[in-house]
Amino acid sequence: AAMAAASSLAASLKSKAFVVVSKSGASVNRATRMRPGIPIIAITPNESTNRALALQKHVYPVTLDPTKFSTQGLYSEIWTIAQSYGFVSDDKDTVVLAMSEPFGLPANTIKVITKETLEKE
């Protein structure tokens, strides 16, 4: 349900990327089944998981341990990653994030990240 909601939100906002933070890659697999029509940045701490995710269409895997960042630090890192791929360039661009809190469970949190929200927090 969370992936369907996040995918729908991304479409409604015309987001430039959909970011999924996942330990095992299962949440990323669910996100790809939603076919959001935008790139999916898959963040996992496991290199072997990322190699498997790299085989999926429109998935851009990044090896990163989200537990090493504060919440705000993770949002800033996600924005930087989206910029490095060229998905976001304008300050008005949006990225939709789906992740679990605490990390390791199925996705249960959806966040919209913009340049403006990064500057406010």
PDB file of C-alpha atoms in Angstrom:
ATOM      1  CA  ALA A   1       0.000   0.000   0.000  1.00  0.00           C
ATOM      2  CA  ALA A   2       2.833   2.402   0.814  1.00  0.00           C
ATOM      3  CA  MET A   3       4.479   1.913  -2.588  1.00  0.00           C
ATOM      4  CA  ALA A   4       1.181   2.470  -4.412  1.00  0.00           C
ATOM      5  CA  ALA A   5       0.607   5.664  -2.433  1.00  0.00           C
ATOM      6  CA  ALA A   6       4.169   6.890  -2.999  1.00  0.00           C
ATOM      7  CA  SER A   7       3.961   6.127  -6.720  1.00  0.00           C
ATOM      8  CA  SER A   8       0.659   7.955  -7.010  1.00  0.00           C
ATOM      9  CA  LEU A   9       2.066  10.921  -5.086  1.00  0.00           C
ATOM     10  CA  ALA A  10       5.124  11.053  -7.347  1.00  0.00           C
ATOM     11  CA  ALA A  11       2.884  11.113 -10.414  1.00  0.00           C
ATOM     12  CA  SER A  12       0.619  13.806  -8.947  1.00  0.00           C
ATOM     13  CA  LEU A  13       3.577  16.039  -8.079  1.00  0.00           C
ATOM     14  CA  LYS A  14       5.366  15.304 -11.364  1.00  0.00           C
ATOM     15  CA  SER A  15       8.399  14.276  -9.313  1.00  0.00           C
ATOM     16  CA  LYS A  16      11.711  13.806 -11.077  1.00  0.00           C
ATOM     17  CA  ALA A  17      12.720  10.659  -9.166  1.00  0.00           C
ATOM     18  CA  PHE A  18      11.346   8.063  -6.783  1.00  0.00           C
ATOM     19  CA  VAL A  19      13.797   7.071  -4.041  1.00  0.00           C
ATOM     20  CA  VAL A  20      13.385   3.794  -2.172  1.00  0.00           C
ATOM     21  CA  VAL A  21      15.571   2.982   0.832  1.00  0.00           C
ATOM     22  CA  SER A  22      15.583  -0.778   1.320  1.00  0.00           C
ATOM     23  CA  LYS A  23      17.663  -3.301   3.191  1.00  0.00           C
ATOM     24  CA  SER A  24      16.840  -6.382   1.109  1.00  0.00           C
ATOM     25  CA  GLY A  25      15.588  -4.777  -2.115  1.00  0.00           C
ATOM     26  CA  ALA A  26      12.016  -6.054  -1.613  1.00  0.00           C
ATOM     27  CA  SER A  27      10.617  -2.512  -1.353  1.00  0.00           C
ATOM     28  CA  VAL A  28      12.392  -1.591  -4.583  1.00  0.00           C
ATOM     29  CA  ASN A  29      10.840  -4.624  -6.282  1.00  0.00           C
ATOM     30  CA  ARG A  30       7.396  -3.470  -5.107  1.00  0.00           C
ATOM     31  CA  ALA A  31       8.114   0.046  -6.400  1.00  0.00           C
ATOM     32  CA  THR A  32       9.061  -1.239  -9.863  1.00  0.00           C
ATOM     33  CA  ARG A  33       5.781  -3.144 -10.072  1.00  0.00           C
ATOM     34  CA  MET A  34       3.973   0.212  -9.658  1.00  0.00           C
ATOM     35  CA  ARG A  35       5.686   1.431 -12.869  1.00  0.00           C
ATOM     36  CA  PRO A  36       5.987   5.045 -11.700  1.00  0.00           C
ATOM     37  CA  GLY A  37       7.277   6.271 -15.068  1.00  0.00           C
ATOM     38  CA  ILE A  38      10.232   8.047 -13.436  1.00  0.00           C
ATOM     39  CA  PRO A  39      13.671   6.805 -12.376  1.00  0.00           C
ATOM     40  CA  ILE A  40      13.852   4.818  -9.140  1.00  0.00           C
ATOM     41  CA  ILE A  41      16.934   5.458  -7.037  1.00  0.00           C
ATOM     42  CA  ALA A  42      17.425   2.358  -4.886  1.00  0.00           C
ATOM     43  CA  ILE A  43      19.464   2.977  -1.748  1.00  0.00           C
ATOM     44  CA  THR A  44      20.678  -0.101   0.089  1.00  0.00           C
ATOM     45  CA  PRO A  45      23.668  -0.781   2.333  1.00  0.00           C
ATOM     46  CA  ASN A  46      24.371  -4.091   0.594  1.00  0.00           C
ATOM     47  CA  GLU A  47      26.499  -4.222  -2.562  1.00  0.00           C
ATOM     48  CA  SER A  48      25.151  -7.630  -3.635  1.00  0.00           C
ATOM     49  CA  THR A  49      21.564  -6.353  -3.347  1.00  0.00           C
ATOM     50  CA  ASN A  50      22.498  -3.403  -5.550  1.00  0.00           C
ATOM     51  CA  ARG A  51      24.014  -5.672  -8.176  1.00  0.00           C
ATOM     52  CA  ALA A  52      20.713  -7.555  -8.378  1.00  0.00           C
ATOM     53  CA  LEU A  53      18.692  -4.317  -8.486  1.00  0.00           C
ATOM     54  CA  ALA A  54      20.866  -2.983 -11.319  1.00  0.00           C
ATOM     55  CA  LEU A  55      19.241  -5.567 -13.591  1.00  0.00           C
ATOM     56  CA  GLN A  56      15.822  -3.931 -13.222  1.00  0.00           C
ATOM     57  CA  LYS A  57      14.587  -1.372 -15.715  1.00  0.00           C
ATOM     58  CA  HIS A  58      14.717   2.288 -14.590  1.00  0.00           C
ATOM     59  CA  VAL A  59      16.424   1.402 -11.271  1.00  0.00           C
ATOM     60  CA  TYR A  60      19.593   3.257 -10.281  1.00  0.00           C
ATOM     61  CA  PRO A  61      21.143   1.459  -7.298  1.00  0.00           C
ATOM     62  CA  VAL A  62      23.306   3.312  -4.776  1.00  0.00           C
ATOM     63  CA  THR A  63      25.243   1.582  -2.018  1.00  0.00           C
ATOM     64  CA  LEU A  64      24.720   3.695   1.073  1.00  0.00           C
ATOM     65  CA  ASP A  65      24.012   2.818   4.701  1.00  0.00           C
ATOM     66  CA  PRO A  66      21.126   5.081   5.780  1.00  0.00           C
ATOM     67  CA  THR A  67      21.822   4.359   9.461  1.00  0.00           C
ATOM     68  CA  LYS A  68      25.058   6.379   9.192  1.00  0.00           C
ATOM     69  CA  PHE A  69      23.105   9.611   8.598  1.00  0.00           C
ATOM     70  CA  SER A  70      20.777  11.784  10.611  1.00  0.00           C
ATOM     71  CA  THR A  71      17.314  12.057   9.079  1.00  0.00           C
ATOM     72  CA  GLN A  72      18.098  15.490   7.640  1.00  0.00           C
ATOM     73  CA  GLY A  73      21.523  14.313   6.502  1.00  0.00           C
ATOM     74  CA  LEU A  74      19.925  11.406   4.622  1.00  0.00           C
ATOM     75  CA  TYR A  75      17.476  13.745   2.875  1.00  0.00           C
ATOM     76  CA  SER A  76      20.362  16.008   1.818  1.00  0.00           C
ATOM     77  CA  GLU A  77      22.363  13.011   0.572  1.00  0.00           C
ATOM     78  CA  ILE A  78      19.365  11.798  -1.445  1.00  0.00           C
ATOM     79  CA  TRP A  79      19.016  15.230  -3.059  1.00  0.00           C
ATOM     80  CA  THR A  80      22.733  15.224  -3.914  1.00  0.00           C
ATOM     81  CA  ILE A  81      22.466  11.745  -5.446  1.00  0.00           C
ATOM     82  CA  ALA A  82      19.441  12.794  -7.532  1.00  0.00           C
ATOM     83  CA  GLN A  83      21.409  15.821  -8.729  1.00  0.00           C
ATOM     84  CA  SER A  84      24.445  13.699  -9.598  1.00  0.00           C
ATOM     85  CA  TYR A  85      22.280  11.531 -11.856  1.00  0.00           C
ATOM     86  CA  GLY A  86      20.825  14.663 -13.457  1.00  0.00           C
ATOM     87  CA  PHE A  87      17.277  13.912 -12.314  1.00  0.00           C
ATOM     88  CA  VAL A  88      16.869  17.172 -10.397  1.00  0.00           C
ATOM     89  CA  SER A  89      18.302  20.489 -11.491  1.00  0.00           C
ATOM     90  CA  ASP A  90      15.727  23.127 -10.633  1.00  0.00           C
ATOM     91  CA  ASP A  91      15.000  24.270  -7.079  1.00  0.00           C
ATOM     92  CA  LYS A  92      11.300  23.498  -7.684  1.00  0.00           C
ATOM     93  CA  ASP A  93      11.946  19.840  -8.617  1.00  0.00           C
ATOM     94  CA  THR A  94      10.627  17.185  -6.247  1.00  0.00           C
ATOM     95  CA  VAL A  95      11.787  13.730  -5.240  1.00  0.00           C
ATOM     96  CA  VAL A  96       9.501  11.255  -3.455  1.00  0.00           C
ATOM     97  CA  LEU A  97      11.137   9.060  -0.835  1.00  0.00           C
ATOM     98  CA  ALA A  98       9.741   5.771   0.486  1.00  0.00           C
ATOM     99  CA  MET A  99      11.535   4.142   3.394  1.00  0.00           C
ATOM    100  CA  SER A 100      11.008   2.331   6.651  1.00  0.00           C
ATOM    101  CA  GLU A 101      11.432   3.756  10.103  1.00  0.00           C
ATOM    102  CA  PRO A 102      13.073   1.985  11.799  1.00  0.00           C
ATOM    103  CA  PHE A 103      15.269   0.804   8.927  1.00  0.00           C
ATOM    104  CA  GLY A 104      14.894  -2.843   7.935  1.00  0.00           C
ATOM    105  CA  LEU A 105      11.102  -3.142   7.979  1.00  0.00           C
ATOM    106  CA  PRO A 106       8.794  -2.835   4.944  1.00  0.00           C
ATOM    107  CA  ALA A 107       8.407   0.758   3.745  1.00  0.00           C
ATOM    108  CA  ASN A 108       6.118   2.726   6.029  1.00  0.00           C
ATOM    109  CA  THR A 109       7.178   6.350   5.499  1.00  0.00           C
ATOM    110  CA  ILE A 110       6.715   8.650   2.506  1.00  0.00           C
ATOM    111  CA  LYS A 111       8.481  12.015   2.265  1.00  0.00           C
ATOM    112  CA  VAL A 112       8.535  14.674  -0.443  1.00  0.00           C
ATOM    113  CA  ILE A 113      11.967  16.269  -0.758  1.00  0.00           C
ATOM    114  CA  THR A 114      12.507  19.628  -2.449  1.00  0.00           C
ATOM    115  CA  LYS A 115      15.372  22.092  -2.277  1.00  0.00           C
ATOM    116  CA  GLU A 116      13.100  24.329  -0.182  1.00  0.00           C
ATOM    117  CA  THR A 117      12.312  21.612   2.388  1.00  0.00           C
ATOM    118  CA  LEU A 118      16.031  20.890   2.774  1.00  0.00           C
ATOM    119  CA  GLU A 119      16.720  24.550   3.559  1.00  0.00           C
ATOM    120  CA  LYS A 120      13.864  24.785   6.098  1.00  0.00           C
ATOM    121  CA  GLU A 121      14.799  21.762   8.192  1.00  0.00           C
TER     122      GLU A 121
END
